[in-house]
């Protein structure tokens, strides 16, 4: 059984958070650059130019890309031949999150649901992190992280369709969600679509789909084709960068599909803003 | 679509000159307020009590910045989604405020208030917090420090870049832009 020090996990998580806060991932940067070149609207083109200039400033001066530094979301795969020495893995991820947000001067955005009181005095700075664990074979721990902002989360939706809705129903549903959202989720967006499973499985899959690099190809050819179809349809809506009108509303559509109940076709649409801060390490 | 440089406080003469789609570089003092601060400000207006700043000609920025690094006046400071302020903005405009800076569409009541009281809704680029934060030269919490990122701050800005979304003539750039680029099969 391999052992990993608790403090090593804390430091790795802290570093991921601080880096993500200021350095836009290359896949997102490249996709935005391409979108700027192809955008037909002068106003939207200028908005994307500002977004890229913002990314350059944030990286060079180590300033947060956006003031909404999000809730910290993790997908963690834990090997069955590894254990943490000196504490619990969950505690180490939370401790790394608190350190990363504090030392990186990132905003604490968590609060109680009704009093809206900020939790930093009770639970900790931007805690608790949202952590999804999975158990796998091996002696490694794989940690995927994304900072999830509120504006894009607020427009996300899920619904369980009857099976007859099929692909057409899913395409129409995604268009409806993105059309209603307009400029609110900070387009050009990435759209995560979770299909199948149960209600919650679809939702979690739509979140995980956002962690995939923009420009990567879905290994399932049927899903890759559906991603392309939805992307083209969404970009016909004319929303454009920050809703100002244009041809580049979305940079990518990512689908994660699962087997589902014979009676159901669950669909979840989770939206990510243009500041798609996501990263990944293996310990 | 024109480009203007304006200094706050804004007059009706300033705002009536602007059209949806224009670019404006703002200079001078602006004030920050999000949901929680708006609720308190509107309550003060309704009770006829004094506000923490003069509303006349004021520009309100919907923002909750990141904590400043040592030596900086403010951290990253891009706009938050504006519809959450829709129920408060008409009262603010009616009592003299002339501008709002945020992102995302507003409801009809806010658009009507822009027409009735010579107000402008400006859009700033969401997610460009580092770039926009650099145009803020000083920041001072002047009310509700207990609200943390949502406290009311007095900001001095230089050439702060915004786009006119809703003008005093009832135009809406979000509608106009989308109609221009929507592809109907």
PDB file of N, CA and C in Angstrom, chain A residues 39-43 47 50-51 53-54 57-58 61-69 104-108 118 125 151 154 179-186 233 235-239 242-247 274-275, chain B residues 1 21 23 34 63-70 72 74-81 83-84 103-105 123-134 149 161 163 165 173-174 177-179 181-185:
ATOM      1  N   UNK A  39     -15.342  35.698 -35.210  1.00  0.00           N
ATOM      2  CA  UNK A  39     -16.543  36.457 -34.841  1.00  0.00           C
ATOM      3  C   UNK A  39     -16.847  37.541 -35.886  1.00  0.00           C
ATOM      4  N   UNK A  40     -18.134  37.634 -36.270  1.00  0.00           N
ATOM      5  CA  UNK A  40     -18.514  38.592 -37.306  1.00  0.00           C
ATOM      6  C   UNK A  40     -18.918  39.951 -36.742  1.00  0.00           C
ATOM      7  N   UNK A  41     -19.378  39.975 -35.476  1.00  0.00           N
ATOM      8  CA  UNK A  41     -19.808  41.240 -34.879  1.00  0.00           C
ATOM      9  C   UNK A  41     -18.601  42.017 -34.346  1.00  0.00           C
ATOM     10  N   UNK A  42     -18.556  43.304 -34.690  1.00  0.00           N
ATOM     11  CA  UNK A  42     -17.442  44.157 -34.241  1.00  0.00           C
ATOM     12  C   UNK A  42     -17.445  44.287 -32.713  1.00  0.00           C
ATOM     13  N   UNK A  43     -18.652  44.440 -32.125  1.00  0.00           N
ATOM     14  CA  UNK A  43     -18.756  44.626 -30.671  1.00  0.00           C
ATOM     15  C   UNK A  43     -18.300  43.352 -29.942  1.00  0.00           C
ATOM     16  N   UNK A  47     -15.164  42.552 -27.326  1.00  0.00           N
ATOM     17  CA  UNK A  47     -15.337  41.935 -26.005  1.00  0.00           C
ATOM     18  C   UNK A  47     -14.344  40.776 -25.834  1.00  0.00           C
ATOM     19  N   UNK A  50     -10.916  42.013 -25.201  1.00  0.00           N
ATOM     20  CA  UNK A  50     -10.739  42.409 -23.793  1.00  0.00           C
ATOM     21  C   UNK A  50     -10.545  41.188 -22.890  1.00  0.00           C
ATOM     22  N   UNK A  51     -11.272  40.113 -23.184  1.00  0.00           N
ATOM     23  CA  UNK A  51     -11.162  38.889 -22.388  1.00  0.00           C
ATOM     24  C   UNK A  51      -9.736  38.320 -22.489  1.00  0.00           C
ATOM     25  N   UNK A  53      -6.998  40.074 -23.368  1.00  0.00           N
ATOM     26  CA  UNK A  53      -6.086  41.030 -22.714  1.00  0.00           C
ATOM     27  C   UNK A  53      -6.141  40.836 -21.203  1.00  0.00           C
ATOM     28  N   UNK A  54      -7.358  40.600 -20.693  1.00  0.00           N
ATOM     29  CA  UNK A  54      -7.530  40.335 -19.262  1.00  0.00           C
ATOM     30  C   UNK A  54      -6.725  39.101 -18.838  1.00  0.00           C
ATOM     31  N   UNK A  57      -3.043  40.039 -18.610  1.00  0.00           N
ATOM     32  CA  UNK A  57      -2.758  40.835 -17.411  1.00  0.00           C
ATOM     33  C   UNK A  57      -2.765  39.937 -16.169  1.00  0.00           C
ATOM     34  N   UNK A  58      -3.793  39.082 -16.084  1.00  0.00           N
ATOM     35  CA  UNK A  58      -3.944  38.213 -14.904  1.00  0.00           C
ATOM     36  C   UNK A  58      -2.720  37.308 -14.751  1.00  0.00           C
ATOM     37  N   UNK A  61       0.601  39.552 -14.005  1.00  0.00           N
ATOM     38  CA  UNK A  61       0.617  40.274 -12.726  1.00  0.00           C
ATOM     39  C   UNK A  61       0.063  39.445 -11.583  1.00  0.00           C
ATOM     40  N   UNK A  62      -0.256  38.195 -11.859  1.00  0.00           N
ATOM     41  CA  UNK A  62      -0.821  37.293 -10.838  1.00  0.00           C
ATOM     42  C   UNK A  62      -2.029  37.927 -10.138  1.00  0.00           C
ATOM     43  N   UNK A  63      -2.973  38.422 -10.965  1.00  0.00           N
ATOM     44  CA  UNK A  63      -4.232  38.954 -10.441  1.00  0.00           C
ATOM     45  C   UNK A  63      -5.328  37.968 -10.806  1.00  0.00           C
ATOM     46  N   UNK A  64      -6.366  37.817  -9.954  1.00  0.00           N
ATOM     47  CA  UNK A  64      -7.449  36.899 -10.315  1.00  0.00           C
ATOM     48  C   UNK A  64      -8.075  37.286 -11.663  1.00  0.00           C
ATOM     49  N   UNK A  65      -8.326  36.280 -12.513  1.00  0.00           N
ATOM     50  CA  UNK A  65      -8.941  36.509 -13.824  1.00  0.00           C
ATOM     51  C   UNK A  65     -10.279  37.208 -13.678  1.00  0.00           C
ATOM     52  N   UNK A  66     -11.053  36.765 -12.681  1.00  0.00           N
ATOM     53  CA  UNK A  66     -12.400  37.292 -12.459  1.00  0.00           C
ATOM     54  C   UNK A  66     -12.590  37.456 -10.961  1.00  0.00           C
ATOM     55  N   UNK A  67     -13.432  38.441 -10.578  1.00  0.00           N
ATOM     56  CA  UNK A  67     -13.692  38.605  -9.132  1.00  0.00           C
ATOM     57  C   UNK A  67     -14.528  37.461  -8.590  1.00  0.00           C
ATOM     58  N   UNK A  68     -15.293  36.787  -9.470  1.00  0.00           N
ATOM     59  CA  UNK A  68     -16.009  35.596  -9.022  1.00  0.00           C
ATOM     60  C   UNK A  68     -15.051  34.414  -9.146  1.00  0.00           C
ATOM     61  N   UNK A  69     -14.393  34.114  -8.047  1.00  0.00           N
ATOM     62  CA  UNK A  69     -13.409  33.033  -8.052  1.00  0.00           C
ATOM     63  C   UNK A  69     -14.074  31.697  -7.715  1.00  0.00           C
ATOM     64  N   UNK A 104      -3.988  33.270  -2.285  1.00  0.00           N
ATOM     65  CA  UNK A 104      -4.109  33.793  -3.650  1.00  0.00           C
ATOM     66  C   UNK A 104      -4.960  35.049  -3.726  1.00  0.00           C
ATOM     67  N   UNK A 105      -5.407  35.580  -2.591  1.00  0.00           N
ATOM     68  CA  UNK A 105      -6.302  36.752  -2.558  1.00  0.00           C
ATOM     69  C   UNK A 105      -7.523  36.522  -3.442  1.00  0.00           C
ATOM     70  N   UNK A 106      -8.063  35.310  -3.384  1.00  0.00           N
ATOM     71  CA  UNK A 106      -9.269  34.995  -4.139  1.00  0.00           C
ATOM     72  C   UNK A 106     -10.477  35.250  -3.239  1.00  0.00           C
ATOM     73  N   UNK A 107     -11.622  35.532  -3.838  1.00  0.00           N
ATOM     74  CA  UNK A 107     -12.789  35.915  -3.043  1.00  0.00           C
ATOM     75  C   UNK A 107     -13.449  34.703  -2.390  1.00  0.00           C
ATOM     76  N   UNK A 108     -13.844  34.854  -1.134  1.00  0.00           N
ATOM     77  CA  UNK A 108     -14.634  33.822  -0.459  1.00  0.00           C
ATOM     78  C   UNK A 108     -16.091  34.047  -0.833  1.00  0.00           C
ATOM     79  N   UNK A 118     -21.651  35.099   5.216  1.00  0.00           N
ATOM     80  CA  UNK A 118     -20.461  34.470   4.649  1.00  0.00           C
ATOM     81  C   UNK A 118     -19.931  33.434   5.633  1.00  0.00           C
ATOM     82  N   UNK A 125     -12.571  29.754   5.037  1.00  0.00           N
ATOM     83  CA  UNK A 125     -12.532  30.633   3.880  1.00  0.00           C
ATOM     84  C   UNK A 125     -12.887  29.875   2.602  1.00  0.00           C
ATOM     85  N   UNK A 151     -22.654  33.148 -12.014  1.00  0.00           N
ATOM     86  CA  UNK A 151     -23.458  33.616 -13.148  1.00  0.00           C
ATOM     87  C   UNK A 151     -23.827  32.491 -14.101  1.00  0.00           C
ATOM     88  N   UNK A 154     -26.153  29.812 -12.353  1.00  0.00           N
ATOM     89  CA  UNK A 154     -27.543  30.246 -12.175  1.00  0.00           C
ATOM     90  C   UNK A 154     -28.446  29.951 -13.374  1.00  0.00           C
ATOM     91  N   UNK A 179     -30.778  30.057 -24.859  1.00  0.00           N
ATOM     92  CA  UNK A 179     -31.496  31.231 -25.342  1.00  0.00           C
ATOM     93  C   UNK A 179     -32.015  32.072 -24.177  1.00  0.00           C
ATOM     94  N   UNK A 180     -32.607  31.413 -23.186  1.00  0.00           N
ATOM     95  CA  UNK A 180     -33.114  32.134 -22.011  1.00  0.00           C
ATOM     96  C   UNK A 180     -31.983  32.800 -21.227  1.00  0.00           C
ATOM     97  N   UNK A 181     -30.816  32.159 -21.225  1.00  0.00           N
ATOM     98  CA  UNK A 181     -29.685  32.674 -20.432  1.00  0.00           C
ATOM     99  C   UNK A 181     -29.127  33.965 -21.025  1.00  0.00           C
ATOM    100  N   UNK A 182     -29.152  34.093 -22.365  1.00  0.00           N
ATOM    101  CA  UNK A 182     -28.622  35.309 -23.005  1.00  0.00           C
ATOM    102  C   UNK A 182     -27.184  35.570 -22.586  1.00  0.00           C
ATOM    103  N   UNK A 183     -26.899  36.808 -22.222  1.00  0.00           N
ATOM    104  CA  UNK A 183     -25.534  37.183 -21.851  1.00  0.00           C
ATOM    105  C   UNK A 183     -25.180  36.890 -20.401  1.00  0.00           C
ATOM    106  N   UNK A 184     -26.159  36.461 -19.599  1.00  0.00           N
ATOM    107  CA  UNK A 184     -25.905  36.293 -18.154  1.00  0.00           C
ATOM    108  C   UNK A 184     -24.753  35.360 -17.788  1.00  0.00           C
ATOM    109  N   UNK A 185     -24.581  34.208 -18.463  1.00  0.00           N
ATOM    110  CA  UNK A 185     -23.494  33.312 -18.045  1.00  0.00           C
ATOM    111  C   UNK A 185     -22.118  33.681 -18.606  1.00  0.00           C
ATOM    112  N   UNK A 186     -21.949  34.901 -19.125  1.00  0.00           N
ATOM    113  CA  UNK A 186     -20.679  35.359 -19.677  1.00  0.00           C
ATOM    114  C   UNK A 186     -20.191  34.528 -20.864  1.00  0.00           C
ATOM    115  N   UNK A 233     -26.243  24.760 -33.632  1.00  0.00           N
ATOM    116  CA  UNK A 233     -27.582  25.300 -33.345  1.00  0.00           C
ATOM    117  C   UNK A 233     -27.498  26.469 -32.353  1.00  0.00           C
ATOM    118  N   UNK A 235     -24.980  28.410 -31.752  1.00  0.00           N
ATOM    119  CA  UNK A 235     -24.323  29.587 -32.324  1.00  0.00           C
ATOM    120  C   UNK A 235     -25.187  30.318 -33.356  1.00  0.00           C
ATOM    121  N   UNK A 236     -26.324  29.690 -33.727  1.00  0.00           N
ATOM    122  CA  UNK A 236     -27.285  30.393 -34.589  1.00  0.00           C
ATOM    123  C   UNK A 236     -28.182  31.343 -33.787  1.00  0.00           C
ATOM    124  N   UNK A 237     -28.134  31.237 -32.441  1.00  0.00           N
ATOM    125  CA  UNK A 237     -29.037  32.056 -31.623  1.00  0.00           C
ATOM    126  C   UNK A 237     -28.678  33.543 -31.691  1.00  0.00           C
ATOM    127  N   UNK A 238     -27.420  33.841 -32.041  1.00  0.00           N
ATOM    128  CA  UNK A 238     -27.030  35.250 -32.228  1.00  0.00           C
ATOM    129  C   UNK A 238     -26.675  35.993 -30.946  1.00  0.00           C
ATOM    130  N   UNK A 239     -26.542  35.267 -29.825  1.00  0.00           N
ATOM    131  CA  UNK A 239     -26.308  35.932 -28.528  1.00  0.00           C
ATOM    132  C   UNK A 239     -24.961  36.661 -28.505  1.00  0.00           C
ATOM    133  N   UNK A 242     -20.773  38.139 -24.291  1.00  0.00           N
ATOM    134  CA  UNK A 242     -21.468  38.924 -23.256  1.00  0.00           C
ATOM    135  C   UNK A 242     -22.874  39.347 -23.692  1.00  0.00           C
ATOM    136  N   UNK A 243     -23.460  38.613 -24.646  1.00  0.00           N
ATOM    137  CA  UNK A 243     -24.837  38.873 -25.052  1.00  0.00           C
ATOM    138  C   UNK A 243     -25.009  40.051 -25.989  1.00  0.00           C
ATOM    139  N   UNK A 244     -23.905  40.579 -26.521  1.00  0.00           N
ATOM    140  CA  UNK A 244     -23.992  41.813 -27.314  1.00  0.00           C
ATOM    141  C   UNK A 244     -24.317  41.568 -28.784  1.00  0.00           C
ATOM    142  N   UNK A 245     -24.622  40.320 -29.109  1.00  0.00           N
ATOM    143  CA  UNK A 245     -24.959  39.990 -30.490  1.00  0.00           C
ATOM    144  C   UNK A 245     -23.730  39.487 -31.222  1.00  0.00           C
ATOM    145  N   UNK A 246     -23.835  38.281 -31.825  1.00  0.00           N
ATOM    146  CA  UNK A 246     -22.684  37.754 -32.543  1.00  0.00           C
ATOM    147  C   UNK A 246     -22.841  36.290 -32.870  1.00  0.00           C
ATOM    148  N   UNK A 247     -21.789  35.748 -33.470  1.00  0.00           N
ATOM    149  CA  UNK A 247     -21.852  34.386 -34.008  1.00  0.00           C
ATOM    150  C   UNK A 247     -21.173  33.358 -33.109  1.00  0.00           C
ATOM    151  N   UNK A 274     -16.758  32.018 -20.006  1.00  0.00           N
ATOM    152  CA  UNK A 274     -15.535  32.013 -20.830  1.00  0.00           C
ATOM    153  C   UNK A 274     -14.280  31.858 -19.997  1.00  0.00           C
ATOM    154  N   UNK A 275     -14.365  32.186 -18.705  1.00  0.00           N
ATOM    155  CA  UNK A 275     -13.188  32.040 -17.838  1.00  0.00           C
ATOM    156  C   UNK A 275     -13.183  30.616 -17.271  1.00  0.00           C
TER     157      UNK A 275
ATOM    158  N   UNK B   1     -22.046  53.888 -34.245  1.00  0.00           N
ATOM    159  CA  UNK B   1     -21.685  53.716 -32.829  1.00  0.00           C
ATOM    160  C   UNK B   1     -20.471  54.579 -32.490  1.00  0.00           C
ATOM    161  N   UNK B  21     -24.972  50.702 -27.907  1.00  0.00           N
ATOM    162  CA  UNK B  21     -23.869  50.302 -28.775  1.00  0.00           C
ATOM    163  C   UNK B  21     -22.661  51.226 -28.679  1.00  0.00           C
ATOM    164  N   UNK B  23     -19.466  53.183 -27.130  1.00  0.00           N
ATOM    165  CA  UNK B  23     -18.421  52.872 -26.145  1.00  0.00           C
ATOM    166  C   UNK B  23     -18.184  54.115 -25.306  1.00  0.00           C
ATOM    167  N   UNK B  34     -24.224  45.766  -4.579  1.00  0.00           N
ATOM    168  CA  UNK B  34     -24.837  44.541  -5.089  1.00  0.00           C
ATOM    169  C   UNK B  34     -26.197  44.369  -4.403  1.00  0.00           C
ATOM    170  N   UNK B  63     -20.755  45.183  -8.382  1.00  0.00           N
ATOM    171  CA  UNK B  63     -19.494  44.425  -8.291  1.00  0.00           C
ATOM    172  C   UNK B  63     -19.205  44.011  -6.845  1.00  0.00           C
ATOM    173  N   UNK B  64     -18.605  42.847  -6.695  1.00  0.00           N
ATOM    174  CA  UNK B  64     -18.081  42.383  -5.404  1.00  0.00           C
ATOM    175  C   UNK B  64     -16.640  41.955  -5.633  1.00  0.00           C
ATOM    176  N   UNK B  65     -15.677  42.863  -5.406  1.00  0.00           N
ATOM    177  CA  UNK B  65     -14.289  42.603  -5.800  1.00  0.00           C
ATOM    178  C   UNK B  65     -13.600  41.502  -4.969  1.00  0.00           C
ATOM    179  N   UNK B  66     -12.460  41.022  -5.486  1.00  0.00           N
ATOM    180  CA  UNK B  66     -11.613  40.135  -4.674  1.00  0.00           C
ATOM    181  C   UNK B  66     -10.828  41.012  -3.692  1.00  0.00           C
ATOM    182  N   UNK B  67     -10.304  40.409  -2.611  1.00  0.00           N
ATOM    183  CA  UNK B  67      -9.520  41.223  -1.654  1.00  0.00           C
ATOM    184  C   UNK B  67      -8.276  41.795  -2.349  1.00  0.00           C
ATOM    185  N   UNK B  68      -7.904  43.062  -2.036  1.00  0.00           N
ATOM    186  CA  UNK B  68      -6.719  43.637  -2.678  1.00  0.00           C
ATOM    187  C   UNK B  68      -5.438  42.966  -2.191  1.00  0.00           C
ATOM    188  N   UNK B  69      -4.450  42.874  -3.075  1.00  0.00           N
ATOM    189  CA  UNK B  69      -3.115  42.450  -2.643  1.00  0.00           C
ATOM    190  C   UNK B  69      -2.478  43.644  -1.936  1.00  0.00           C
ATOM    191  N   UNK B  70      -1.483  43.403  -1.070  1.00  0.00           N
ATOM    192  CA  UNK B  70      -0.847  44.540  -0.375  1.00  0.00           C
ATOM    193  C   UNK B  70      -0.360  45.586  -1.381  1.00  0.00           C
ATOM    194  N   UNK B  72      -2.227  47.428  -3.361  1.00  0.00           N
ATOM    195  CA  UNK B  72      -3.217  47.704  -4.402  1.00  0.00           C
ATOM    196  C   UNK B  72      -4.480  48.304  -3.773  1.00  0.00           C
ATOM    197  N   UNK B  74      -7.557  47.771  -4.863  1.00  0.00           N
ATOM    198  CA  UNK B  74      -8.667  46.827  -5.001  1.00  0.00           C
ATOM    199  C   UNK B  74      -8.131  45.594  -5.732  1.00  0.00           C
ATOM    200  N   UNK B  75      -8.852  44.492  -5.630  1.00  0.00           N
ATOM    201  CA  UNK B  75      -8.461  43.288  -6.358  1.00  0.00           C
ATOM    202  C   UNK B  75      -9.101  43.280  -7.733  1.00  0.00           C
ATOM    203  N   UNK B  76      -9.457  42.086  -8.213  1.00  0.00           N
ATOM    204  CA  UNK B  76     -10.140  42.001  -9.497  1.00  0.00           C
ATOM    205  C   UNK B  76     -11.584  42.464  -9.309  1.00  0.00           C
ATOM    206  N   UNK B  77     -12.103  43.179 -10.305  1.00  0.00           N
ATOM    207  CA  UNK B  77     -13.384  43.858 -10.090  1.00  0.00           C
ATOM    208  C   UNK B  77     -14.191  43.972 -11.379  1.00  0.00           C
ATOM    209  N   UNK B  78     -14.701  42.852 -11.867  1.00  0.00           N
ATOM    210  CA  UNK B  78     -15.595  42.868 -13.024  1.00  0.00           C
ATOM    211  C   UNK B  78     -17.048  42.885 -12.563  1.00  0.00           C
ATOM    212  N   UNK B  79     -17.980  43.092 -13.509  1.00  0.00           N
ATOM    213  CA  UNK B  79     -19.397  43.227 -13.147  1.00  0.00           C
ATOM    214  C   UNK B  79     -20.046  41.905 -12.759  1.00  0.00           C
ATOM    215  N   UNK B  80     -21.064  41.988 -11.902  1.00  0.00           N
ATOM    216  CA  UNK B  80     -21.894  40.818 -11.600  1.00  0.00           C
ATOM    217  C   UNK B  80     -23.182  40.912 -12.425  1.00  0.00           C
ATOM    218  N   UNK B  81     -23.978  39.838 -12.442  1.00  0.00           N
ATOM    219  CA  UNK B  81     -25.200  39.793 -13.249  1.00  0.00           C
ATOM    220  C   UNK B  81     -26.242  40.767 -12.692  1.00  0.00           C
ATOM    221  N   UNK B  83     -29.625  41.425 -13.314  1.00  0.00           N
ATOM    222  CA  UNK B  83     -31.071  41.270 -13.112  1.00  0.00           C
ATOM    223  C   UNK B  83     -31.454  41.201 -11.632  1.00  0.00           C
ATOM    224  N   UNK B  84     -30.486  40.819 -10.789  1.00  0.00           N
ATOM    225  CA  UNK B  84     -30.790  40.728  -9.359  1.00  0.00           C
ATOM    226  C   UNK B  84     -31.046  42.113  -8.747  1.00  0.00           C
ATOM    227  N   UNK B 103     -23.731  43.431 -15.994  1.00  0.00           N
ATOM    228  CA  UNK B 103     -23.740  42.559 -17.176  1.00  0.00           C
ATOM    229  C   UNK B 103     -25.066  41.820 -17.221  1.00  0.00           C
ATOM    230  N   UNK B 104     -25.539  41.560 -18.422  1.00  0.00           N
ATOM    231  CA  UNK B 104     -26.773  40.793 -18.591  1.00  0.00           C
ATOM    232  C   UNK B 104     -28.007  41.678 -18.656  1.00  0.00           C
ATOM    233  N   UNK B 105     -29.101  41.066 -19.210  1.00  0.00           N
ATOM    234  CA  UNK B 105     -30.291  41.846 -19.538  1.00  0.00           C
ATOM    235  C   UNK B 105     -31.068  42.337 -18.306  1.00  0.00           C
ATOM    236  N   UNK B 123     -22.894  48.138 -19.940  1.00  0.00           N
ATOM    237  CA  UNK B 123     -22.350  46.795 -19.758  1.00  0.00           C
ATOM    238  C   UNK B 123     -20.832  46.874 -19.721  1.00  0.00           C
ATOM    239  N   UNK B 124     -20.239  46.194 -18.729  1.00  0.00           N
ATOM    240  CA  UNK B 124     -18.778  46.029 -18.730  1.00  0.00           C
ATOM    241  C   UNK B 124     -18.516  44.556 -19.047  1.00  0.00           C
ATOM    242  N   UNK B 125     -17.308  44.234 -19.487  1.00  0.00           N
ATOM    243  CA  UNK B 125     -17.028  42.857 -19.878  1.00  0.00           C
ATOM    244  C   UNK B 125     -16.911  41.960 -18.649  1.00  0.00           C
ATOM    245  N   UNK B 126     -17.889  41.064 -18.498  1.00  0.00           N
ATOM    246  CA  UNK B 126     -17.868  40.118 -17.384  1.00  0.00           C
ATOM    247  C   UNK B 126     -16.648  39.233 -17.495  1.00  0.00           C
ATOM    248  N   UNK B 127     -16.033  38.911 -16.371  1.00  0.00           N
ATOM    249  CA  UNK B 127     -14.866  38.038 -16.389  1.00  0.00           C
ATOM    250  C   UNK B 127     -13.571  38.741 -16.754  1.00  0.00           C
ATOM    251  N   UNK B 128     -13.650  40.063 -16.995  1.00  0.00           N
ATOM    252  CA  UNK B 128     -12.414  40.816 -17.267  1.00  0.00           C
ATOM    253  C   UNK B 128     -12.009  41.572 -15.994  1.00  0.00           C
ATOM    254  N   UNK B 129     -12.039  40.851 -14.878  1.00  0.00           N
ATOM    255  CA  UNK B 129     -11.832  41.468 -13.558  1.00  0.00           C
ATOM    256  C   UNK B 129     -10.455  42.071 -13.359  1.00  0.00           C
ATOM    257  N   UNK B 130      -9.427  41.437 -13.924  1.00  0.00           N
ATOM    258  CA  UNK B 130      -8.059  41.957 -13.751  1.00  0.00           C
ATOM    259  C   UNK B 130      -7.897  43.255 -14.537  1.00  0.00           C
ATOM    260  N   UNK B 131      -8.395  43.253 -15.773  1.00  0.00           N
ATOM    261  CA  UNK B 131      -8.307  44.428 -16.643  1.00  0.00           C
ATOM    262  C   UNK B 131      -9.103  45.598 -16.047  1.00  0.00           C
ATOM    263  N   UNK B 132     -10.328  45.335 -15.611  1.00  0.00           N
ATOM    264  CA  UNK B 132     -11.173  46.412 -15.080  1.00  0.00           C
ATOM    265  C   UNK B 132     -10.658  46.909 -13.726  1.00  0.00           C
ATOM    266  N   UNK B 133     -10.141  45.989 -12.899  1.00  0.00           N
ATOM    267  CA  UNK B 133      -9.599  46.370 -11.586  1.00  0.00           C
ATOM    268  C   UNK B 133      -8.456  47.374 -11.735  1.00  0.00           C
ATOM    269  N   UNK B 134      -7.683  47.258 -12.818  1.00  0.00           N
ATOM    270  CA  UNK B 134      -6.547  48.171 -13.022  1.00  0.00           C
ATOM    271  C   UNK B 134      -6.979  49.594 -13.330  1.00  0.00           C
ATOM    272  N   UNK B 149     -17.544  41.536   0.554  1.00  0.00           N
ATOM    273  CA  UNK B 149     -17.433  41.940  -0.854  1.00  0.00           C
ATOM    274  C   UNK B 149     -18.624  42.798  -1.301  1.00  0.00           C
ATOM    275  N   UNK B 161     -13.693  51.181 -19.212  1.00  0.00           N
ATOM    276  CA  UNK B 161     -14.380  50.921 -20.488  1.00  0.00           C
ATOM    277  C   UNK B 161     -15.744  50.246 -20.331  1.00  0.00           C
ATOM    278  N   UNK B 163     -19.913  49.720 -22.344  1.00  0.00           N
ATOM    279  CA  UNK B 163     -20.710  49.821 -23.571  1.00  0.00           C
ATOM    280  C   UNK B 163     -22.137  50.179 -23.170  1.00  0.00           C
ATOM    281  N   UNK B 165     -25.819  49.694 -23.078  1.00  0.00           N
ATOM    282  CA  UNK B 165     -26.767  48.608 -23.383  1.00  0.00           C
ATOM    283  C   UNK B 165     -28.173  49.186 -23.535  1.00  0.00           C
ATOM    284  N   UNK B 173     -29.272  47.094 -26.588  1.00  0.00           N
ATOM    285  CA  UNK B 173     -28.226  46.494 -27.433  1.00  0.00           C
ATOM    286  C   UNK B 173     -28.337  44.969 -27.470  1.00  0.00           C
ATOM    287  N   UNK B 174     -28.737  44.353 -26.354  1.00  0.00           N
ATOM    288  CA  UNK B 174     -28.839  42.889 -26.347  1.00  0.00           C
ATOM    289  C   UNK B 174     -29.863  42.401 -27.379  1.00  0.00           C
ATOM    290  N   UNK B 177     -28.492  43.462 -31.056  1.00  0.00           N
ATOM    291  CA  UNK B 177     -27.359  42.636 -31.483  1.00  0.00           C
ATOM    292  C   UNK B 177     -27.806  41.235 -31.838  1.00  0.00           C
ATOM    293  N   UNK B 178     -28.699  40.701 -31.006  1.00  0.00           N
ATOM    294  CA  UNK B 178     -29.151  39.333 -31.242  1.00  0.00           C
ATOM    295  C   UNK B 178     -29.991  39.225 -32.509  1.00  0.00           C
ATOM    296  N   UNK B 179     -30.863  40.214 -32.728  1.00  0.00           N
ATOM    297  CA  UNK B 179     -31.687  40.200 -33.941  1.00  0.00           C
ATOM    298  C   UNK B 179     -30.818  40.255 -35.195  1.00  0.00           C
ATOM    299  N   UNK B 181     -27.781  39.016 -35.570  1.00  0.00           N
ATOM    300  CA  UNK B 181     -26.961  37.830 -35.835  1.00  0.00           C
ATOM    301  C   UNK B 181     -27.705  36.508 -35.710  1.00  0.00           C
ATOM    302  N   UNK B 182     -28.977  36.547 -35.318  1.00  0.00           N
ATOM    303  CA  UNK B 182     -29.737  35.301 -35.197  1.00  0.00           C
ATOM    304  C   UNK B 182     -29.957  34.693 -36.583  1.00  0.00           C
ATOM    305  N   UNK B 183     -29.716  33.373 -36.701  1.00  0.00           N
ATOM    306  CA  UNK B 183     -29.938  32.663 -37.970  1.00  0.00           C
ATOM    307  C   UNK B 183     -31.210  31.852 -37.831  1.00  0.00           C
ATOM    308  N   UNK B 184     -32.241  32.205 -38.606  1.00  0.00           N
ATOM    309  CA  UNK B 184     -33.506  31.461 -38.542  1.00  0.00           C
ATOM    310  C   UNK B 184     -33.560  30.476 -39.699  1.00  0.00           C
ATOM    311  N   UNK B 185     -33.821  29.213 -39.365  1.00  0.00           N
ATOM    312  CA  UNK B 185     -33.857  28.183 -40.419  1.00  0.00           C
ATOM    313  C   UNK B 185     -35.141  28.268 -41.227  1.00  0.00           C
TER     314      UNK B 185
END
